[in-house]
Short mmCIF file of C-alpha atoms and ligand atoms in Angstrom, two decimals:
data_model
loop_
_atom_site.label_atom_id
_atom_site.label_comp_id
_atom_site.label_asym_id
_atom_site.label_seq_id
_atom_site.Cartn_x
_atom_site.Cartn_y
_atom_site.Cartn_z
CA MET A 1 156.73 -114.70 33.00
CA ARG A 2 153.64 -112.66 33.82
CA LEU A 3 152.87 -109.78 36.14
CA GLU A 4 149.38 -110.06 37.65
CA TYR A 5 148.35 -106.89 39.41
CA ALA A 6 144.60 -107.07 40.12
CA GLY A 7 145.42 -107.19 43.85
CA VAL A 8 146.82 -103.66 43.77
CA SER A 9 144.31 -102.17 41.34
CA LYS A 10 141.71 -99.58 42.26
CA GLU A 11 139.04 -102.11 41.30
CA TYR A 12 139.83 -104.12 44.45
CA ILE A 13 141.97 -101.97 46.71
CA LYS A 14 141.03 -98.60 48.13
CA ASP A 15 143.88 -96.26 47.20
CA GLY A 16 145.02 -98.80 44.60
CA VAL A 17 147.28 -98.13 41.63
CA ASN A 18 145.96 -97.30 38.18
CA VAL A 19 148.48 -99.09 36.01
CA ASP A 20 146.88 -97.65 32.86
CA ALA A 21 147.72 -94.18 34.10
CA ILE A 22 151.44 -94.65 34.68
CA PRO A 23 152.98 -91.41 33.37
CA ALA A 24 154.44 -92.29 29.97
CA SER A 25 156.94 -89.47 29.62
CA ALA A 26 158.70 -90.20 32.94
CA ARG A 27 158.80 -93.88 32.03
CA GLU A 28 160.37 -93.14 28.66
CA ARG A 29 162.93 -90.84 30.24
CA ARG A 30 163.92 -93.38 32.91
CA VAL A 31 164.08 -96.36 30.57
CA LYS A 32 166.25 -94.43 28.14
CA ALA A 33 168.51 -93.08 30.88
CA ILE A 34 169.19 -96.57 32.16
CA TYR A 35 169.73 -98.21 28.78
CA ALA A 36 171.97 -95.37 27.62
CA LYS A 37 173.86 -95.98 30.91
CA LYS A 38 173.49 -92.31 31.71
CA SER A 39 172.15 -92.49 35.24
CA SER A 40 175.20 -94.28 36.72
CA ASN A 41 178.61 -95.60 35.74
CA MET A 42 177.71 -98.91 37.44
CA LEU A 43 175.32 -100.17 34.78
CA ASP A 44 177.51 -102.64 32.93
CA TRP A 45 175.49 -105.52 34.41
CA LEU A 46 172.87 -104.55 31.83
CA ASP A 47 175.00 -106.20 29.16
CA LEU A 48 175.76 -109.44 30.99
CA PRO A 49 172.85 -111.31 29.36
CA LEU A 50 174.34 -110.63 25.92
CA VAL A 51 176.17 -113.96 25.71
CA ASP A 52 179.12 -112.49 23.81
CA GLN A 53 179.89 -110.19 26.76
CA VAL A 54 180.84 -113.09 29.01
CA ASP A 55 183.42 -115.71 28.14
CA VAL A 56 180.90 -118.55 28.26
CA ASP A 57 183.19 -121.08 26.54
CA LYS A 58 185.98 -120.55 29.05
CA ILE A 59 183.53 -120.77 31.95
CA LEU A 60 182.00 -123.99 30.62
CA ASP A 61 185.41 -125.49 29.99
CA VAL A 62 186.81 -124.69 33.45
CA GLY A 63 183.53 -125.65 35.12
CA GLU A 64 183.49 -129.05 33.44
CA LYS A 65 187.13 -129.73 34.34
CA ILE A 66 186.51 -128.85 37.99
CA ALA A 67 183.43 -131.09 38.12
CA ASP A 68 185.39 -134.00 36.58
CA LYS A 69 188.48 -133.68 38.73
CA PHE A 70 187.27 -132.68 42.20
CA GLU A 71 184.96 -134.09 44.84
CA ASN A 72 184.25 -130.72 46.45
CA PHE A 73 183.80 -127.18 45.16
CA VAL A 74 183.81 -124.47 47.82
CA VAL A 75 182.74 -120.90 47.09
CA LEU A 76 184.34 -118.33 49.39
CA GLY A 77 182.47 -115.03 49.19
CA ILE A 78 179.86 -112.89 50.90
CA GLY A 79 176.91 -110.66 49.99
CA GLY A 80 176.58 -110.21 46.25
CA SER A 81 179.50 -112.57 45.77
CA ALA A 82 177.55 -115.46 47.29
CA LEU A 83 173.79 -114.91 47.21
CA GLY A 84 173.31 -115.56 43.50
CA VAL A 85 175.30 -118.79 43.75
CA ARG A 86 173.21 -119.89 46.72
CA LEU A 87 170.03 -119.10 44.79
CA LEU A 88 171.09 -121.18 41.77
CA LYS A 89 172.39 -124.05 43.89
CA ASP A 90 169.18 -124.23 45.85
CA ALA A 91 166.87 -123.98 42.83
CA PHE A 92 168.65 -126.50 40.63
CA VAL A 93 170.34 -128.87 43.07
CA ASP A 94 169.35 -128.87 46.75
CA SER A 95 165.59 -128.30 46.55
CA ILE A 96 165.15 -131.23 44.15
CA ASN A 97 167.74 -133.43 45.87
CA ARG A 98 169.75 -133.70 42.66
CA ASP A 99 172.99 -135.66 42.71
CA ILE A 100 175.48 -133.69 40.59
CA GLY A 101 178.56 -135.78 41.36
CA ILE A 102 180.34 -133.00 43.25
CA ASN A 103 179.65 -131.47 46.66
CA VAL A 104 179.19 -127.72 46.42
CA TYR A 105 179.48 -125.48 49.48
CA VAL A 106 178.92 -121.73 49.65
CA CYS A 107 180.71 -120.23 52.65
CA ASP A 108 179.17 -116.79 53.01
CA ASN A 109 179.98 -116.21 56.65
CA ILE A 110 182.90 -116.30 59.02
CA ASP A 111 181.43 -118.54 61.63
CA SER A 112 184.49 -120.52 62.70
CA ASP A 113 182.52 -123.48 64.09
CA ASN A 114 181.08 -123.98 60.64
CA PHE A 115 184.13 -123.13 58.55
CA VAL A 116 186.75 -125.01 60.58
CA THR A 117 184.63 -128.14 60.76
CA LEU A 118 184.12 -127.94 57.00
CA LEU A 119 187.89 -127.75 56.43
CA ASP A 120 188.29 -130.68 58.83
CA LYS A 121 185.73 -132.74 56.95
CA LEU A 122 186.82 -132.15 53.35
CA ASN A 123 189.48 -134.13 51.57
CA LEU A 124 191.42 -131.05 50.53
CA LYS A 125 193.34 -132.95 47.86
CA LYS A 126 189.97 -133.32 46.13
CA THR A 127 188.72 -129.80 46.81
CA MET A 128 188.65 -126.68 44.63
CA PHE A 129 188.06 -123.25 46.19
CA ASP A 130 186.56 -120.36 44.19
CA VAL A 131 187.48 -117.07 45.90
CA ILE A 132 184.87 -114.51 44.80
CA THR A 133 185.20 -110.85 45.75
CA LYS A 134 184.61 -107.83 43.56
CA SER A 135 186.81 -105.53 45.63
CA GLY A 136 189.39 -108.18 46.43
CA GLY A 137 189.65 -106.65 49.89
CA THR A 138 186.72 -108.05 51.89
CA SER A 139 188.11 -109.25 55.23
CA GLU A 140 185.63 -112.14 55.53
CA THR A 141 186.52 -113.66 52.16
CA LEU A 142 190.25 -113.08 52.53
CA THR A 143 190.21 -114.72 55.97
CA GLN A 144 188.48 -117.78 54.54
CA MET A 145 191.00 -117.92 51.69
CA LEU A 146 193.99 -117.58 54.02
CA MET A 147 192.68 -120.31 56.31
CA ALA A 148 192.12 -122.64 53.36
CA ILE A 149 195.61 -121.96 51.97
CA ASP A 150 197.18 -122.44 55.38
CA ARG A 151 195.39 -125.75 55.87
CA MET A 152 196.52 -126.98 52.44
CA LYS A 153 200.11 -125.90 53.12
CA ARG A 154 200.08 -127.86 56.38
CA LYS A 155 198.95 -130.92 54.44
CA ASN A 156 201.68 -130.40 51.80
CA ILE A 157 199.08 -129.81 49.10
CA ASP A 158 200.08 -127.68 46.12
CA TRP A 159 197.47 -125.09 47.13
CA SER A 160 197.68 -122.92 44.02
CA LYS A 161 196.22 -125.83 42.02
CA HIS A 162 193.18 -125.79 44.28
CA LEU A 163 192.15 -122.17 43.84
CA VAL A 164 190.27 -120.11 41.27
CA VAL A 165 189.97 -116.38 41.83
CA THR A 166 187.03 -114.27 40.61
CA THR A 167 187.69 -110.59 41.18
CA THR A 168 188.41 -107.24 39.51
CA GLU A 169 191.29 -107.33 37.08
CA GLY A 170 194.41 -105.63 38.42
CA ASN A 171 193.62 -105.48 42.14
CA ASP A 172 195.96 -106.96 44.78
CA LEU A 173 194.14 -110.28 44.86
CA TRP A 174 194.28 -110.53 41.07
CA LYS A 175 198.03 -109.85 41.20
CA PHE A 176 198.48 -112.48 43.93
CA ALA A 177 196.59 -114.99 41.77
CA THR A 178 198.53 -114.31 38.58
CA GLU A 179 201.87 -114.40 40.42
CA ASN A 180 200.94 -117.87 41.70
CA ASP A 181 199.51 -119.18 38.41
CA ILE A 182 196.00 -119.36 39.86
CA PRO A 183 193.29 -119.18 37.17
CA THR A 184 191.36 -115.90 37.28
CA PHE A 185 187.95 -114.70 36.14
CA ALA A 186 187.29 -110.99 35.85
CA ILE A 187 184.28 -109.16 37.24
CA PRO A 188 183.72 -106.09 35.04
CA VAL A 189 184.40 -102.81 36.87
CA GLY A 190 180.90 -101.46 36.17
CA VAL A 191 179.16 -104.48 37.74
CA GLY A 192 178.47 -104.21 41.47
CA GLY A 193 178.36 -107.26 43.74
CA ARG A 194 174.59 -107.61 43.97
CA TYR A 195 174.19 -107.25 40.20
CA SER A 196 176.95 -109.76 39.37
CA VAL A 197 175.27 -113.17 39.37
CA LEU A 198 175.23 -113.32 35.54
CA SER A 199 179.01 -112.68 35.42
CA PRO A 200 181.63 -115.35 36.27
CA VAL A 201 180.58 -114.79 39.91
CA GLY A 202 177.47 -116.92 39.39
CA LEU A 203 178.22 -118.57 36.07
CA LEU A 204 181.36 -120.52 37.02
CA PRO A 205 179.76 -122.19 40.07
CA ALA A 206 176.63 -122.78 37.97
CA ALA A 207 178.72 -124.47 35.27
CA VAL A 208 180.38 -126.67 37.91
CA MET A 209 176.88 -127.70 39.05
CA GLY A 210 175.83 -128.57 35.49
CA ILE A 211 173.34 -125.71 35.29
CA ASP A 212 172.64 -124.61 31.72
CA ILE A 213 174.23 -121.15 31.79
CA VAL A 214 173.45 -120.37 28.15
CA SER A 215 169.72 -120.80 28.83
CA LEU A 216 170.11 -118.72 31.99
CA LEU A 217 171.63 -115.88 29.98
CA ASN A 218 169.08 -116.29 27.18
CA GLY A 219 166.28 -116.00 29.73
CA ALA A 220 167.88 -112.89 31.18
CA ASN A 221 168.09 -111.48 27.69
CA ILE A 222 164.33 -111.89 27.24
CA SER A 223 163.82 -109.80 30.39
CA ARG A 224 166.42 -107.34 29.16
CA ALA A 225 164.38 -106.74 26.00
CA ASN A 226 161.13 -106.50 27.96
CA SER A 227 162.64 -104.04 30.46
CA ALA A 228 163.55 -101.71 27.60
CA ARG A 229 159.93 -101.36 26.50
CA LEU A 230 158.48 -97.89 26.68
CA ASP A 231 154.92 -98.95 27.54
CA LYS A 232 153.21 -100.55 30.54
CA THR A 233 154.08 -104.08 29.34
CA ASN A 234 157.54 -103.35 30.71
CA LEU A 235 157.20 -105.72 33.68
CA ALA A 236 160.13 -104.39 35.71
CA TYR A 237 159.10 -100.76 35.34
CA THR A 238 155.44 -101.43 36.11
CA SER A 239 156.38 -103.46 39.19
CA ALA A 240 158.69 -100.71 40.43
CA TYR A 241 155.95 -98.16 39.83
CA ILE A 242 153.44 -100.18 41.85
CA ASN A 243 155.90 -100.32 44.77
CA PHE A 244 156.77 -96.65 44.41
CA GLU A 245 153.12 -95.61 44.52
CA MET A 246 152.43 -97.95 47.42
CA LEU A 247 155.44 -96.62 49.31
CA LYS A 248 154.02 -93.11 48.97
CA LYS A 249 150.83 -94.45 50.59
CA GLY A 250 152.79 -95.76 53.58
CA MET A 251 153.51 -99.32 52.42
CA ASN A 252 157.02 -99.29 53.87
CA SER A 253 157.69 -103.01 53.54
CA LEU A 254 157.66 -105.41 50.62
CA VAL A 255 156.94 -109.03 51.50
CA VAL A 256 158.35 -111.49 48.97
CA MET A 257 156.53 -114.82 49.00
CA PRO A 258 157.35 -117.52 46.45
CA TYR A 259 155.08 -120.57 46.35
CA SER A 260 157.86 -122.98 45.49
CA ASP A 261 160.67 -124.54 47.49
CA ARG A 262 162.81 -124.26 44.39
CA LEU A 263 162.47 -120.49 44.68
CA ARG A 264 162.84 -120.30 48.45
CA LEU A 265 166.09 -118.34 48.20
CA VAL A 266 164.63 -115.77 45.80
CA PRO A 267 163.51 -113.59 48.75
CA GLU A 268 167.04 -113.80 50.17
CA PHE A 269 168.59 -112.74 46.84
CA PHE A 270 165.97 -110.07 46.26
CA ALA A 271 166.24 -108.71 49.79
CA GLN A 272 169.88 -107.81 49.27
CA LEU A 273 169.16 -106.13 45.94
CA TRP A 274 166.22 -104.15 47.27
CA ALA A 275 167.70 -103.26 50.68
CA GLU A 276 171.26 -102.44 49.75
CA SER A 277 170.31 -100.61 46.57
CA LEU A 278 167.41 -98.54 47.84
CA GLY A 279 168.02 -97.93 51.54
CA LYS A 280 169.72 -94.55 51.22
CA LYS A 281 170.03 -91.52 53.46
CA VAL A 282 170.52 -89.00 50.67
CA ASP A 283 169.14 -88.61 47.17
CA ARG A 284 171.21 -87.84 44.09
CA HIS A 285 171.10 -84.13 44.90
CA GLY A 286 172.35 -84.52 48.46
CA ASN A 287 168.96 -84.06 50.18
CA VAL A 288 168.41 -86.21 53.26
CA VAL A 289 165.54 -88.56 52.30
CA TYR A 290 166.02 -91.84 54.21
CA ALA A 291 164.64 -93.70 51.18
CA GLY A 292 163.74 -97.33 50.85
CA GLN A 293 161.18 -100.07 51.31
CA THR A 294 162.10 -102.90 53.70
CA PRO A 295 162.11 -106.34 52.07
CA ILE A 296 160.66 -109.23 54.09
CA LYS A 297 161.65 -112.79 53.27
CA THR A 298 158.94 -115.45 53.38
CA LEU A 299 157.91 -118.74 51.77
CA GLY A 300 154.48 -119.93 50.67
CA VAL A 301 152.70 -121.94 51.95
CA THR A 302 154.95 -122.39 54.98
CA ASP A 303 154.58 -118.80 56.16
CA GLN A 304 150.81 -118.88 55.75
CA HIS A 305 151.09 -120.78 59.02
CA SER A 306 153.50 -118.28 60.53
CA GLN A 307 153.46 -114.71 59.24
CA LEU A 308 150.27 -114.42 57.19
CA GLN A 309 148.22 -113.36 60.23
CA MET A 310 150.43 -110.26 60.49
CA TYR A 311 150.03 -109.42 56.80
CA SER A 312 146.26 -109.92 56.99
CA GLU A 313 145.42 -108.03 60.16
CA GLY A 314 148.59 -106.28 61.36
CA PRO A 315 149.80 -102.79 60.41
CA ARG A 316 148.68 -101.67 56.95
CA ASP A 317 152.22 -100.96 55.81
CA LYS A 318 153.07 -103.81 53.45
CA VAL A 319 152.83 -104.82 49.81
CA ILE A 320 153.01 -108.53 49.09
CA MET A 321 154.83 -109.79 46.00
CA PHE A 322 153.88 -113.39 45.33
CA ILE A 323 155.90 -115.56 43.00
CA SER A 324 153.92 -118.45 41.59
CA VAL A 325 154.86 -121.35 39.33
CA ASP A 326 152.38 -122.69 36.76
CA ARG A 327 153.92 -126.09 36.12
CA VAL A 328 156.22 -128.37 38.10
CA SER A 329 158.49 -131.18 36.96
CA TYR A 330 157.39 -133.73 39.53
CA ASP A 331 153.90 -134.16 40.92
CA GLU A 332 151.61 -136.85 42.24
CA VAL A 333 147.91 -137.17 42.78
CA VAL A 334 146.65 -138.22 46.22
CA GLU A 335 144.42 -141.30 46.28
CA THR A 336 142.53 -141.96 49.47
CA GLU A 337 139.46 -143.75 50.74
CA LEU A 338 139.65 -142.24 54.22
CA PRO A 339 136.35 -140.40 54.70
CA PHE A 340 137.83 -137.45 56.59
CA THR A 341 140.31 -136.78 53.73
CA SER A 342 137.87 -137.21 50.85
CA HIS A 343 138.33 -133.56 49.75
CA LEU A 344 141.97 -134.41 48.98
CA THR A 345 141.34 -137.40 46.77
CA GLY A 346 142.32 -136.89 43.15
CA VAL A 347 144.12 -133.69 44.10
CA SER A 348 147.81 -133.36 43.29
CA MET A 349 150.22 -131.60 45.62
CA HIS A 350 150.81 -128.88 43.03
CA THR A 351 147.08 -128.33 42.66
CA LEU A 352 146.86 -127.86 46.42
CA ILE A 353 149.67 -125.29 46.48
CA GLU A 354 147.96 -123.41 43.64
CA HIS A 355 144.66 -123.35 45.57
CA GLU A 356 146.48 -122.10 48.64
CA TYR A 357 148.26 -119.33 46.75
CA ASN A 358 145.04 -118.22 44.99
CA SER A 359 143.11 -118.25 48.26
CA THR A 360 145.79 -116.24 50.05
CA ALA A 361 146.01 -113.66 47.26
CA TYR A 362 142.22 -113.35 47.29
CA SER A 363 141.89 -113.15 51.07
CA LEU A 364 144.54 -110.45 51.29
CA THR A 365 142.82 -108.53 48.50
CA THR A 366 139.44 -108.70 50.23
CA LEU A 367 141.13 -107.41 53.38
CA GLY A 368 142.46 -104.45 51.41
CA ARG A 369 146.06 -105.66 51.54
CA PRO A 370 147.87 -104.78 48.28
CA ASN A 371 149.47 -107.70 46.48
CA TYR A 372 150.67 -108.65 43.04
CA THR A 373 152.13 -111.78 41.48
CA VAL A 374 155.08 -112.60 39.31
CA ALA A 375 154.10 -115.88 37.66
CA LEU A 376 156.67 -118.22 36.13
CA ASP A 377 155.75 -120.89 33.66
CA ARG A 378 158.04 -123.39 35.43
CA VAL A 379 161.36 -123.37 37.27
CA GLU A 380 164.10 -123.87 34.71
CA GLU A 381 167.24 -122.02 33.70
CA LYS A 382 165.47 -119.80 31.17
CA THR A 383 162.80 -118.59 33.59
CA MET A 384 165.36 -118.18 36.39
CA GLY A 385 167.35 -115.92 34.06
CA GLN A 386 164.17 -113.97 33.32
CA LEU A 387 163.36 -113.61 37.02
CA ILE A 388 166.87 -112.57 38.06
CA PHE A 389 167.16 -109.87 35.43
CA TYR A 390 163.61 -108.67 36.09
CA MET A 391 164.42 -108.24 39.80
CA GLU A 392 167.61 -106.32 38.97
CA MET A 393 165.76 -104.04 36.55
CA MET A 394 162.86 -103.50 38.95
CA THR A 395 165.41 -102.38 41.55
CA ALA A 396 167.14 -100.10 39.05
CA TYR A 397 163.83 -98.46 38.09
CA MET A 398 162.81 -98.05 41.73
CA GLY A 399 166.18 -96.33 42.26
CA GLU A 400 165.35 -93.93 39.41
CA MET A 401 161.92 -93.18 40.89
CA LEU A 402 163.42 -92.56 44.33
CA ASP A 403 166.17 -90.53 42.68
CA ILE A 404 168.90 -92.24 44.68
CA ASP A 405 172.15 -94.01 43.79
CA ALA A 406 171.12 -97.66 43.64
CA TYR A 407 174.68 -98.90 43.17
CA ASN A 408 176.60 -97.70 46.20
CA GLN A 409 176.36 -98.99 49.78
CA PRO A 410 177.86 -96.41 52.15
CA GLY A 411 176.20 -98.03 55.16
CA VAL A 412 177.87 -101.36 54.40
CA GLU A 413 181.21 -99.68 53.77
CA LEU A 414 181.03 -97.93 57.15
CA SER A 415 181.06 -101.19 59.06
CA LYS A 416 183.82 -102.53 56.76
CA ILE A 417 185.91 -99.45 57.61
CA TYR A 418 185.35 -99.84 61.36
CA THR A 419 186.32 -103.52 61.18
CA LYS A 420 189.52 -102.67 59.35
CA ALA A 421 190.24 -99.98 61.95
CA CYS A 422 189.77 -102.56 64.73
CA LEU A 423 192.33 -104.70 62.92
CA HIS A 424 194.67 -101.66 62.96
CA MET A 425 194.86 -101.60 59.19
CA LYS A 426 196.83 -98.62 57.91
CA GLY A 427 194.78 -95.70 56.62
CA TYR A 428 191.56 -96.65 58.46
CA GLY A 429 191.77 -94.12 61.26
CA ASP A 430 191.58 -94.49 64.98
CA TYR A 431 188.05 -95.78 65.45
CA ALA A 432 189.20 -98.86 67.38
CA LYS A 433 189.43 -97.00 70.69
CA ALA A 434 185.90 -95.60 70.40
CA ILE A 435 184.53 -99.02 69.41
CA ASN A 436 186.20 -100.66 72.42
CA GLU A 437 184.76 -98.00 74.73
CA PHE A 438 181.30 -98.64 73.24
CA LYS A 439 181.75 -102.39 73.83
CA LYS A 440 182.67 -101.79 77.47
CA ASN A 441 179.57 -99.67 78.06
CA LYS A 442 177.87 -100.79 81.25
CA SER A 443 174.27 -100.27 80.08
CA LYS A 444 173.25 -103.88 80.44
CA PHE A 445 171.54 -106.44 82.68
CA THR A 446 172.81 -109.96 83.13
CA LEU A 447 170.78 -113.12 83.57
CA GLU A 448 171.63 -114.37 87.05
O1 PA5 B 501 176.44 -105.86 46.59
C1 PA5 B 501 177.48 -105.51 47.11
O2 PA5 B 501 178.24 -104.68 46.57
C2 PA5 B 501 177.94 -106.11 48.42
O3 PA5 B 501 176.96 -106.89 49.01
C3 PA5 B 501 179.18 -106.97 48.18
O4 PA5 B 501 178.86 -108.00 47.29
C4 PA5 B 501 179.73 -107.55 49.48
O5 PA5 B 501 179.96 -106.54 50.41
C5 PA5 B 501 181.03 -108.30 49.21
O6 PA5 B 501 181.96 -107.47 48.57
P1 PA5 B 501 183.08 -108.05 47.66
O7 PA5 B 501 182.45 -108.76 46.51
O8 PA5 B 501 183.88 -106.88 47.25
O9 PA5 B 501 183.87 -109.00 48.51
#
């Protein structure tokens, strides 16, 4: 993996970043604080790439058994408990139309049209559900689980044989699972949802899909070593620094643009990390700062024909992070004798996408629009592991630079609390009345 940063350098961009001048002492302090796990008690995800920290053998064993025995594998989870699985599924199965011998679904919403019709469609006798929730108390995931159990009960299926639970050891859900002999996988306490893909949260579904989880972890471990470096070759730190400097210059948004369908969910995964970790009202000293840089999800080249105009000529408030891929697994050269397509003859599809990416990076640079590139050799488990861990570390370093807590999510919790209050859950206060009043507010027009 490489970080190419000419498009943000002073050589090309007015007010660019001088990567050679990144302050070394602050970098050393921040890198050490993170790796000594001093800056937060939610840094145990740092150790997930060390293969001996995760029970890989158990995960592989259970994953293989599920894949052999069942026709369908359904992940029930939301946010950090689903996005990593979706990323892996898309990169290694869906985007290359791979037949893995089992249908895998990730239900990360509570849209009943979708969920009920899925339950209707599946042969539940041949279906395994993986209930993934760090807290064990997320209403969306619990509702999905209860509906699945209820449906299986109504069909006289021994439902406990069709569930796996991935949660925090000792919580109510864990107890429910152990009381019913449901296999459990533990999410370490010091690993937050959005940093959990390299724990059983992502690894068990990956194993079911036949994804090489050892290579994934080994790749992550390469990034782990790189992110501990104390010089500018620390890719995650340097990337965070570029964004931090750009943010100070008014670049309030970060556009993420992979040039690969296999990586099309990377922006989705990254957006949660970047938004939920960095969008904070207060800093670590209690000062009101309203910190953060808004992530924007895009796809190259598709969005060259949709959003690029805005990034080229719209408000000068964005940094663009391209993700490119050097080599692909499948490619074909175009042969044509049609005169009006002669410029395409002998050109492979991958060559064309490379030209398009290079031209877009160059055009944005000439227009003074800051951009940098994370380049992967190819899309495989090892590089995916590198990319995932790099994105997590880049977020962690940006959190240090902004001096905020990158591991909590009070804004998310607030809406969870209000929902529980609406459901009259004990201990969640009397917000329901105020919410109902707000809903009834007459400030509206109706299409007539
Ligand atoms: O990153 C996070 O912490 C959140 O996005 C959570 O993953 C999300 O809210 C779901 O929570 P839980 O895993 O507890 O069900």
